[in-house]
mmCIF file with all atom_site columns, C-alpha atoms in Angstrom:
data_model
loop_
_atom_site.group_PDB
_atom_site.id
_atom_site.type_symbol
_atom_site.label_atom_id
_atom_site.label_alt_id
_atom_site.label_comp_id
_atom_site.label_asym_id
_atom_site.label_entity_id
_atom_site.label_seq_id
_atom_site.pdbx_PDB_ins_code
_atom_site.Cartn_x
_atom_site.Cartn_y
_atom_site.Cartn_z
_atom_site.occupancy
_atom_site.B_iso_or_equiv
_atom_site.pdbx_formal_charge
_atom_site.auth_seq_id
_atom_site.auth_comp_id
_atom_site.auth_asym_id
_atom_site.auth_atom_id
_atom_site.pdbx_PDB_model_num
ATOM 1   C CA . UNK A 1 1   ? -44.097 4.841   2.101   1.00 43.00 ? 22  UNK A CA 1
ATOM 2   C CA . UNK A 1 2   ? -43.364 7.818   0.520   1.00 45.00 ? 23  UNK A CA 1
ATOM 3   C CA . UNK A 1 3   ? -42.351 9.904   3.470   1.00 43.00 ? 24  UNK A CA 1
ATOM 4   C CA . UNK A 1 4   ? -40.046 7.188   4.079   1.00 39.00 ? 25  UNK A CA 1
ATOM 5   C CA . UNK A 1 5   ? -37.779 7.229   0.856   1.00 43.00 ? 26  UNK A CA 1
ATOM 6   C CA . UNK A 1 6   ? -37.512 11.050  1.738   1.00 44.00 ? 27  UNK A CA 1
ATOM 7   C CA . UNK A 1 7   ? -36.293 10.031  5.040   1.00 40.00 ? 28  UNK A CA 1
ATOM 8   C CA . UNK A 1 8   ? -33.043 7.700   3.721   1.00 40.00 ? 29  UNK A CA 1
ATOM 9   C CA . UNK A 1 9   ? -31.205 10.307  1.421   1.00 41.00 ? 30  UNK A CA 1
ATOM 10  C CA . UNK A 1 10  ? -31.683 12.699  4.241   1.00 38.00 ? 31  UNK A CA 1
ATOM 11  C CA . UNK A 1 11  ? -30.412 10.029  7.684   1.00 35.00 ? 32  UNK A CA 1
ATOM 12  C CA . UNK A 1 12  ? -27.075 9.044   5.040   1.00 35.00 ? 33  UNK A CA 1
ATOM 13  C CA . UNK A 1 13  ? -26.649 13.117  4.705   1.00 33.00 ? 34  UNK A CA 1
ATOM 14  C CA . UNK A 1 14  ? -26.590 13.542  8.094   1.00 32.00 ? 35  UNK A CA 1
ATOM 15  C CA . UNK A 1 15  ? -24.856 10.231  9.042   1.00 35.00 ? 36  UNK A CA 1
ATOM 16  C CA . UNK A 1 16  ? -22.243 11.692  6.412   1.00 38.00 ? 37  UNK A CA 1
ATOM 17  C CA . UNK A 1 17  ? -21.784 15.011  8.284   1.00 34.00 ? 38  UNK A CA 1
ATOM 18  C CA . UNK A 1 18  ? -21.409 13.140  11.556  1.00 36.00 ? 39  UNK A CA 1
ATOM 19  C CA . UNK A 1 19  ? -18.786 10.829  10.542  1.00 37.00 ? 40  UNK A CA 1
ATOM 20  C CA . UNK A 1 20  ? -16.817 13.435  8.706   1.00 39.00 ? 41  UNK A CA 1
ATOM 21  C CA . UNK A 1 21  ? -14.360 14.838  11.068  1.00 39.00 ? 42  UNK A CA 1
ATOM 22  C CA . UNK A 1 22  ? -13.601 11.373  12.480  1.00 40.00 ? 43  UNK A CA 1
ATOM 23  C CA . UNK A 1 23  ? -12.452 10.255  8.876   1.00 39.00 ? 44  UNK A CA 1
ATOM 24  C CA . UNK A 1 24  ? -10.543 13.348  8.304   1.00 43.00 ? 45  UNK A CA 1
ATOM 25  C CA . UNK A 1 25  ? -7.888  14.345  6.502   1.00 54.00 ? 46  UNK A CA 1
ATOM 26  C CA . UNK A 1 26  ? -8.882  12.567  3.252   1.00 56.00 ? 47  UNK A CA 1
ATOM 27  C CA . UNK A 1 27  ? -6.957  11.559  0.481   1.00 57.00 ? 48  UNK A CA 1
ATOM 28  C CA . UNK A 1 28  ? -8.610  11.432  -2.730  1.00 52.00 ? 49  UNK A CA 1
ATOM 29  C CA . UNK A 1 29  ? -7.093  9.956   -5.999  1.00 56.00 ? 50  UNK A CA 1
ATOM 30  C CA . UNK A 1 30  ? -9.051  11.651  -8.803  1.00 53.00 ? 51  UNK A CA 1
ATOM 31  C CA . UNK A 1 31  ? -7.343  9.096   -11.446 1.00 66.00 ? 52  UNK A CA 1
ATOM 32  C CA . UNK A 1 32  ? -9.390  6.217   -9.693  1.00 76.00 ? 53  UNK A CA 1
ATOM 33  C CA . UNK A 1 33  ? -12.255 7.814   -7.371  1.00 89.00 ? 54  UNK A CA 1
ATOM 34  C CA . UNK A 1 34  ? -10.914 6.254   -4.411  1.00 93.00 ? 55  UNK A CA 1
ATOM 35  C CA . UNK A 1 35  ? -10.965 7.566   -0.891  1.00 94.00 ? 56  UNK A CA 1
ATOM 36  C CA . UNK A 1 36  ? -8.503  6.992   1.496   1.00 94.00 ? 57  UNK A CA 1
ATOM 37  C CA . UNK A 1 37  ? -9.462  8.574   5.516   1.00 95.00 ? 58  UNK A CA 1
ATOM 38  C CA . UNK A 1 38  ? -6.709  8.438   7.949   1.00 91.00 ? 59  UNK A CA 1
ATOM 39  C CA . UNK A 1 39  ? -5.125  10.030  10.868  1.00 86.00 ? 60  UNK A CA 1
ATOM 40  C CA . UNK A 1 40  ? -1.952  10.089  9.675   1.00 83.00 ? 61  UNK A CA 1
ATOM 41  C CA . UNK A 1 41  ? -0.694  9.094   12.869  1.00 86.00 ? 62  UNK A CA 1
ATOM 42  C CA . UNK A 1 42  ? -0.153  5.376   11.521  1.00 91.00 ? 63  UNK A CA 1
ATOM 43  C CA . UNK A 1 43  ? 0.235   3.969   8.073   1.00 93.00 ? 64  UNK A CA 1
ATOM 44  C CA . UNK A 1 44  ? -3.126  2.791   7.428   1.00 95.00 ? 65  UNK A CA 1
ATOM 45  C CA . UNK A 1 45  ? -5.861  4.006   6.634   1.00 95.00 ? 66  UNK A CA 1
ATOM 46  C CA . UNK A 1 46  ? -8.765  4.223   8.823   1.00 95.00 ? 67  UNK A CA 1
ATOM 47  C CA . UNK A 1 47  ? -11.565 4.042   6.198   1.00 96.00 ? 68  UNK A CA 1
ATOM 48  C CA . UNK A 1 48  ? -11.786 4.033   2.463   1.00 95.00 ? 69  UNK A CA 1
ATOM 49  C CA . UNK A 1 49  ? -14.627 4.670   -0.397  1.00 95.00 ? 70  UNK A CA 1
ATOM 50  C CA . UNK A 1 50  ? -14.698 2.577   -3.226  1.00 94.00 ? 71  UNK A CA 1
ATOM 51  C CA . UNK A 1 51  ? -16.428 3.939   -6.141  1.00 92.00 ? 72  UNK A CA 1
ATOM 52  C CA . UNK A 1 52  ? -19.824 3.060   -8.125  1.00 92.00 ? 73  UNK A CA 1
ATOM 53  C CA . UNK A 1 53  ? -18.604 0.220   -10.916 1.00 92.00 ? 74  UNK A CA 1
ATOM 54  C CA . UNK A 1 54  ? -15.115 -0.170  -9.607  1.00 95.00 ? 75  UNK A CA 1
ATOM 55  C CA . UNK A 1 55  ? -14.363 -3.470  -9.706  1.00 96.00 ? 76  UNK A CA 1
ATOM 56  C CA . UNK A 1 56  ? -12.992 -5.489  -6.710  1.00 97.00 ? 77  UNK A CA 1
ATOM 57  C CA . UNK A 1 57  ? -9.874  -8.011  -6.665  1.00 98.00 ? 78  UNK A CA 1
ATOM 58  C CA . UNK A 1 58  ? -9.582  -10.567 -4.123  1.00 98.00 ? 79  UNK A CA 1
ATOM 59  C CA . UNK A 1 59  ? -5.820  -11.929 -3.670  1.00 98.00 ? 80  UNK A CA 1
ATOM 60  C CA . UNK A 1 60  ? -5.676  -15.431 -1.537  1.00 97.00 ? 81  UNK A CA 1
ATOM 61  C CA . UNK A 1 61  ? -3.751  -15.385 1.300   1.00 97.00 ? 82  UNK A CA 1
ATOM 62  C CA . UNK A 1 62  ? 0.528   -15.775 0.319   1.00 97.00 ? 83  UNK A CA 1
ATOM 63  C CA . UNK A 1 63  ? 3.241   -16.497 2.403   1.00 97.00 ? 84  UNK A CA 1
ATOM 64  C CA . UNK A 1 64  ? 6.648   -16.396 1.045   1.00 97.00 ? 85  UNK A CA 1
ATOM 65  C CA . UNK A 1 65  ? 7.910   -18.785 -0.652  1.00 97.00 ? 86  UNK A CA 1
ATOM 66  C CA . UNK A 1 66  ? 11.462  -20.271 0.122   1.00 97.00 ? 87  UNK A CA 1
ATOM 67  C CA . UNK A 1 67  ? 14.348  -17.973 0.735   1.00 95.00 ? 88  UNK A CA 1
ATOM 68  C CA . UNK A 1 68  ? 17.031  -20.933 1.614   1.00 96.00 ? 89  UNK A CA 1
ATOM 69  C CA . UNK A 1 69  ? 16.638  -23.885 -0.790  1.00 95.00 ? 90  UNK A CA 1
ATOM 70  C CA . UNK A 1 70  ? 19.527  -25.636 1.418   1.00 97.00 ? 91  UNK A CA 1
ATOM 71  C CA . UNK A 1 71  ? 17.181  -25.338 4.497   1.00 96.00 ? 92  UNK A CA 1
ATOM 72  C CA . UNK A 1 72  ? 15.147  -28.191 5.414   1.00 94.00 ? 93  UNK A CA 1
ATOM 73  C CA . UNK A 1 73  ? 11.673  -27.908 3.984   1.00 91.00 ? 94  UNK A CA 1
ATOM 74  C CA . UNK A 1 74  ? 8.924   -26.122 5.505   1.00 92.00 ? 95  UNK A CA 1
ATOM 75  C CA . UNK A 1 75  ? 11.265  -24.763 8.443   1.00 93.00 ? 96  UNK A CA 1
ATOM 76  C CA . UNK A 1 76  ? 12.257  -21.501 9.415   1.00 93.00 ? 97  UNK A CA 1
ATOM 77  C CA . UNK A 1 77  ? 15.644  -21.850 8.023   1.00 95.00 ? 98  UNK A CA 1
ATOM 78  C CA . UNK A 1 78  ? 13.948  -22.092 4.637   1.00 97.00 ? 99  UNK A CA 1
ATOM 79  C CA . UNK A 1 79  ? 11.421  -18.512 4.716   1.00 97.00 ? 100 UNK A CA 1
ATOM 80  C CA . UNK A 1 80  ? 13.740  -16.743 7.311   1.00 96.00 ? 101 UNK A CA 1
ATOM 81  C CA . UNK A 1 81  ? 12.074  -13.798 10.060  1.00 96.00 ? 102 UNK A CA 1
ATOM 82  C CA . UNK A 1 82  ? 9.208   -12.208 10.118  1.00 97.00 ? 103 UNK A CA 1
ATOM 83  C CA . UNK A 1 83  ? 10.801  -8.761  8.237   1.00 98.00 ? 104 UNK A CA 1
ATOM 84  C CA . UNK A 1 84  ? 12.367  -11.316 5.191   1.00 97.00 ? 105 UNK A CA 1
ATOM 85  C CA . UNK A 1 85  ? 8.734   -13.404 5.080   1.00 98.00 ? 106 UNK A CA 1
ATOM 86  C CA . UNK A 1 86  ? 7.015   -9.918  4.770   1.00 98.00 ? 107 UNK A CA 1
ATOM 87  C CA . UNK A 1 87  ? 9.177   -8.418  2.043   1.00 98.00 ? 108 UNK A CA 1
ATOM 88  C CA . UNK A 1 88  ? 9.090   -11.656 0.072   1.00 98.00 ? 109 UNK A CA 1
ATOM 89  C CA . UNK A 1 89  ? 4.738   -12.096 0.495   1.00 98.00 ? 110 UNK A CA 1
ATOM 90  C CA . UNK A 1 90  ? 4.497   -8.794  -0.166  1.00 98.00 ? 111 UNK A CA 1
ATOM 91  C CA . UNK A 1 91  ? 6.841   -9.185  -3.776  1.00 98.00 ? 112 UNK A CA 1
ATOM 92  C CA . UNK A 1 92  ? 4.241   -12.137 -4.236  1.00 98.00 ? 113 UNK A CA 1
ATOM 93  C CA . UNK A 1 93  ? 1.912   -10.157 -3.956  1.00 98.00 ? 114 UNK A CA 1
ATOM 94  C CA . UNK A 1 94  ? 3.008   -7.268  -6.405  1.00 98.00 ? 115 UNK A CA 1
ATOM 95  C CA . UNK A 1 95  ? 3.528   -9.854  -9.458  1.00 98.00 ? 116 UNK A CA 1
ATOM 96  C CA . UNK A 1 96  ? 0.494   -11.385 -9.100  1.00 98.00 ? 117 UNK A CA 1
ATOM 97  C CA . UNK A 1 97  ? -0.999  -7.566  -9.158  1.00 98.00 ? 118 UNK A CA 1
ATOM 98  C CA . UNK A 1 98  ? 1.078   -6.603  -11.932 1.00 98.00 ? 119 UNK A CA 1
ATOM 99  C CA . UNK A 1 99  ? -0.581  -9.593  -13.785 1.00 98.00 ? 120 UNK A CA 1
ATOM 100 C CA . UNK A 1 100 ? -4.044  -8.450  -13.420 1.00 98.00 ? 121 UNK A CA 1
ATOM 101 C CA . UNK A 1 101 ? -2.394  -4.897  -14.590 1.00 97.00 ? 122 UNK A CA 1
ATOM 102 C CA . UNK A 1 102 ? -2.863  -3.378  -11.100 1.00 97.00 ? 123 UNK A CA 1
ATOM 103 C CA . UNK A 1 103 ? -0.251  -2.208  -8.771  1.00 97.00 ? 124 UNK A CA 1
ATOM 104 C CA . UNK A 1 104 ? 0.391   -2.121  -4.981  1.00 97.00 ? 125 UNK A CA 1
ATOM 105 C CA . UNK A 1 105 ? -1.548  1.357   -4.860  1.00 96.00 ? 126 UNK A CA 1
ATOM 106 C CA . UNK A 1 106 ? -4.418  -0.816  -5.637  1.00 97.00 ? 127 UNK A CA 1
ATOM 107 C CA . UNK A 1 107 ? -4.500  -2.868  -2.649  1.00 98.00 ? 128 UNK A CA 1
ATOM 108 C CA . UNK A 1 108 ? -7.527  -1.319  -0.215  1.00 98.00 ? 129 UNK A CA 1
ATOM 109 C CA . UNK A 1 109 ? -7.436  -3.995  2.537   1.00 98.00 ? 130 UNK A CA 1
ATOM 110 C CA . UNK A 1 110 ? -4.882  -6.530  3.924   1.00 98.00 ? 131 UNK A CA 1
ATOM 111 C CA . UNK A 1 111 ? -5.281  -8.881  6.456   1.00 98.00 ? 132 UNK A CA 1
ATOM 112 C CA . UNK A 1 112 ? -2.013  -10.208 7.843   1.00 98.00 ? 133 UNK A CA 1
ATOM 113 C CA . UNK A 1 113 ? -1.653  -13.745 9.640   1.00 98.00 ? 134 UNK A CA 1
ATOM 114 C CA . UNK A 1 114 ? 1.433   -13.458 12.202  1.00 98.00 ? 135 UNK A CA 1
ATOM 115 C CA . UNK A 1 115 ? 2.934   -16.469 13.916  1.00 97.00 ? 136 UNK A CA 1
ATOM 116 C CA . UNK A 1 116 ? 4.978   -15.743 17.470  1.00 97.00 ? 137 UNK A CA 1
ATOM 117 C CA . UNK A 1 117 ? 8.742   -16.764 16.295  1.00 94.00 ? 138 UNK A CA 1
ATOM 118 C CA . UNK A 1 118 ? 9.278   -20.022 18.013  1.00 93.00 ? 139 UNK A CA 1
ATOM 119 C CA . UNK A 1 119 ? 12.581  -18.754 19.031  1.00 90.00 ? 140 UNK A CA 1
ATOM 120 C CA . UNK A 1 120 ? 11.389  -15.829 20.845  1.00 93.00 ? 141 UNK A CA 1
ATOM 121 C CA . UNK A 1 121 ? 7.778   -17.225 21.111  1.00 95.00 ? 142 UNK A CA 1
ATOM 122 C CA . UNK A 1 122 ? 6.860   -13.308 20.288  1.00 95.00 ? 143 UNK A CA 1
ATOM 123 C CA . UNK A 1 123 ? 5.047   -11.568 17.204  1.00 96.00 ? 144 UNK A CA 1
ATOM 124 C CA . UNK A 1 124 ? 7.341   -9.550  15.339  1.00 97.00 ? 145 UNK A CA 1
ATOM 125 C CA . UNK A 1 125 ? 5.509   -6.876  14.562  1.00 97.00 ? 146 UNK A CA 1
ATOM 126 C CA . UNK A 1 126 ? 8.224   -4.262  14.013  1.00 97.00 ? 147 UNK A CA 1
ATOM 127 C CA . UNK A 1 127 ? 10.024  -6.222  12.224  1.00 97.00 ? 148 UNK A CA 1
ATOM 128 C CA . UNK A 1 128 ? 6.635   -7.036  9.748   1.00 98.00 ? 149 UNK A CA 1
ATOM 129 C CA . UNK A 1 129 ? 6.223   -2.706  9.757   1.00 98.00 ? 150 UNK A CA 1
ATOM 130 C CA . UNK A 1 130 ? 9.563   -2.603  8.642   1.00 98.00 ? 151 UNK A CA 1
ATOM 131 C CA . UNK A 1 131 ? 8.840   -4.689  5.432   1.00 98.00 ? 152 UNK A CA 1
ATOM 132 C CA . UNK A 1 132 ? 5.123   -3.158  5.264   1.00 98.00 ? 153 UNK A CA 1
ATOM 133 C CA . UNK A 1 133 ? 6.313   0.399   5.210   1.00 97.00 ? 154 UNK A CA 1
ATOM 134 C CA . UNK A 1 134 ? 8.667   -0.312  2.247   1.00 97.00 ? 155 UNK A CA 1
ATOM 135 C CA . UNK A 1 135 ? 5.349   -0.517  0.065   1.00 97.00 ? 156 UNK A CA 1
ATOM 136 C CA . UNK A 1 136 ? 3.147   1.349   1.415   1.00 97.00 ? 157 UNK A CA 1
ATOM 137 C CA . UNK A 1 137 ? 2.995   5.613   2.864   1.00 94.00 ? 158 UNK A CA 1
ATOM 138 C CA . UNK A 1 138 ? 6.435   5.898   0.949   1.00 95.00 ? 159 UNK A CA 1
ATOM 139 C CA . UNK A 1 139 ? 6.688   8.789   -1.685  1.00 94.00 ? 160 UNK A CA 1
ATOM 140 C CA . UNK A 1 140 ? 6.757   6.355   -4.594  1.00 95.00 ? 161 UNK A CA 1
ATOM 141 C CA . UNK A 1 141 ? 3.383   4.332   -3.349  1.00 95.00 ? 162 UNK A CA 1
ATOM 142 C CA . UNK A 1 142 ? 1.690   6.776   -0.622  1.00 95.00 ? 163 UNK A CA 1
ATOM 143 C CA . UNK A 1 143 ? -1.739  4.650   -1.230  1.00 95.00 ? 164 UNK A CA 1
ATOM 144 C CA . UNK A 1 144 ? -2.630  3.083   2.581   1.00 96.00 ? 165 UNK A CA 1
ATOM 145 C CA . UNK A 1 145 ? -4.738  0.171   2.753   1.00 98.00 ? 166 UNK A CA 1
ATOM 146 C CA . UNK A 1 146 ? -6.999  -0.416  5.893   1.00 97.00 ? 167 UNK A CA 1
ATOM 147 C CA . UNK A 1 147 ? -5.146  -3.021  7.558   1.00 97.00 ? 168 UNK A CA 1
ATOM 148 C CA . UNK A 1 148 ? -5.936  -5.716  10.342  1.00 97.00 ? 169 UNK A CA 1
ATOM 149 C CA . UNK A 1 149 ? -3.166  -7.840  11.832  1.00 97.00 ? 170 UNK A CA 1
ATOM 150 C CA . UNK A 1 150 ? -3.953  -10.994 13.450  1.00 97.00 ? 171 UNK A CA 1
ATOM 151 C CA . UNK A 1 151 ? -2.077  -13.425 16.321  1.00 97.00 ? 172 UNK A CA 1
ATOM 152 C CA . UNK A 1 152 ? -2.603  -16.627 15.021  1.00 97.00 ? 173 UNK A CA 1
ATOM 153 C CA . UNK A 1 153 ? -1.410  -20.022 16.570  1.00 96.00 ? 174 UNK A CA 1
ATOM 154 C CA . UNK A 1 154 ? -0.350  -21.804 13.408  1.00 96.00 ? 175 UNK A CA 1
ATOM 155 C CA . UNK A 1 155 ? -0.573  -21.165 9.337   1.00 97.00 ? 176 UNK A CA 1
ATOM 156 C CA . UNK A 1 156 ? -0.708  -24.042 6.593   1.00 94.00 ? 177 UNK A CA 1
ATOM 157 C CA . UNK A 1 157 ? 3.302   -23.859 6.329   1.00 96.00 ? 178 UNK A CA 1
ATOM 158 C CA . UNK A 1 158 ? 4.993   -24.598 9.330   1.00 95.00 ? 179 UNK A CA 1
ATOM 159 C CA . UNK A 1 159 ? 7.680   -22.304 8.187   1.00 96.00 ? 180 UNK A CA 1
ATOM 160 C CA . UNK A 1 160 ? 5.783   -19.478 7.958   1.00 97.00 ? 181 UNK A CA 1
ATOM 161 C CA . UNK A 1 161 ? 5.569   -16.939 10.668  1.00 98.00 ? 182 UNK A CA 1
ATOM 162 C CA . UNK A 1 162 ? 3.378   -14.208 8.206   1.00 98.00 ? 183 UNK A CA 1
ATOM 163 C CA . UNK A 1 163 ? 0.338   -14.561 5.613   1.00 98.00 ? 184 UNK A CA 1
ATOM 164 C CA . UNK A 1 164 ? -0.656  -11.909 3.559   1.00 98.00 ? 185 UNK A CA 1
ATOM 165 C CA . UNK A 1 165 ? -4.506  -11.696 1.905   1.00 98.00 ? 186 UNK A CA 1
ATOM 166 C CA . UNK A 1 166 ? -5.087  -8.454  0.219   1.00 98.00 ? 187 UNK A CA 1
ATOM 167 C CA . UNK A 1 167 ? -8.052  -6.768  -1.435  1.00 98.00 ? 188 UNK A CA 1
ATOM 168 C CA . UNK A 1 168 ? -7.383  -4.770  -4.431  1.00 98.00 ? 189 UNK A CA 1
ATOM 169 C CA . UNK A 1 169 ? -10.129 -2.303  -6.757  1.00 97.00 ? 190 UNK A CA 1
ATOM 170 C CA . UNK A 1 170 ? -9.787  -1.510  -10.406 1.00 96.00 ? 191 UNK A CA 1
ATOM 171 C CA . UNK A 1 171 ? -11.154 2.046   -10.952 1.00 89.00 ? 192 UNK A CA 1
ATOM 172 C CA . UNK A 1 172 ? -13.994 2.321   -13.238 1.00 87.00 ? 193 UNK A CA 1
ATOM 173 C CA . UNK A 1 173 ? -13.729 2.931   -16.963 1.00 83.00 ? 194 UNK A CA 1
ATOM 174 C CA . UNK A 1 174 ? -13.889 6.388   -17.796 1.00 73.00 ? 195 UNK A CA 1
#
């Protein structure tokens, strides 16, 4: 037994020193312990360590709510394209973080719901990076979540074409 608790710090050591150049460069934030890997080739990141005691936020899934109140309800007139339904999620998403005293920077993992655009019958994904990259990798808020986006054939809102669910971690008290 005992030769096999020596075993486990040294396997994550040298599981650590194997993974290491994949997850480089790092990004460290000192003020909160988290680390952000990524390639820098996209903005997300590819992996990210949360800290011992941190404590972690999970944000249900929000669409936007209704651009157009002269639209009819739950239709696309009403939340408008997938680039207008992303900027207004992800406001939704920054006031409810502000109200738990956290901020966009916060957010470690999204997972976003995208409907094909019944006009096109495509995904919009540019036009969803467009709204993404307004709050996240910018000089203001360079924090990058690890992100998964998703091709789904229908969301609770028949209006909707994107759903945002985030994960967010408050550092540890120093």
């Amino acid at each position: 037994m005992r030769l096999f608790k020596n075993l486990i710090p040294a396997t994550t050591t040298l599981m650590a020193l194997a993974t290491a150049p994949v997850l480089a460069p790092v990004m460290a934030h000192a003020e909160s312990g988290v680390v952000r890997h990524g390639d820098g080739k996209f903005p997300i990141s590819t992996a990210i360590e949360v800290p011992a005691g941190a404590t972690t936020i999970y944000l249900s899934g929000m669409g936007a709510p209704v651009q157009d109140k002269t639209a009819p309800p739950k239709s696309l007139e009403a939340y408008g394209d997938t680039r207008a339904q992303t900027l207004a999620s992800l406001q939704r998403i920054e006031g409810e973080l502000q109200k738990l005293n956290l901020t966009m920077g916060d957010v470690v993992q999204m997972h976003i719901y995208m409907v094909a655009d019944p006009r096109t019958k495509q995904l919009d994904f540019d036009g969803m990076m467009k709204a993404y990259t307004q709050y996240f990798g910018t000089a203001k808020q360079p924090n990058l979540p690890v992100r998964s986006a998703f091709a789904v054939a229908q969301l609770a809102n028949p209006g909707w074409l994107i759903e945002i669910e985030v994960t967010a971690v408050r550092p540890p008290k120093k």
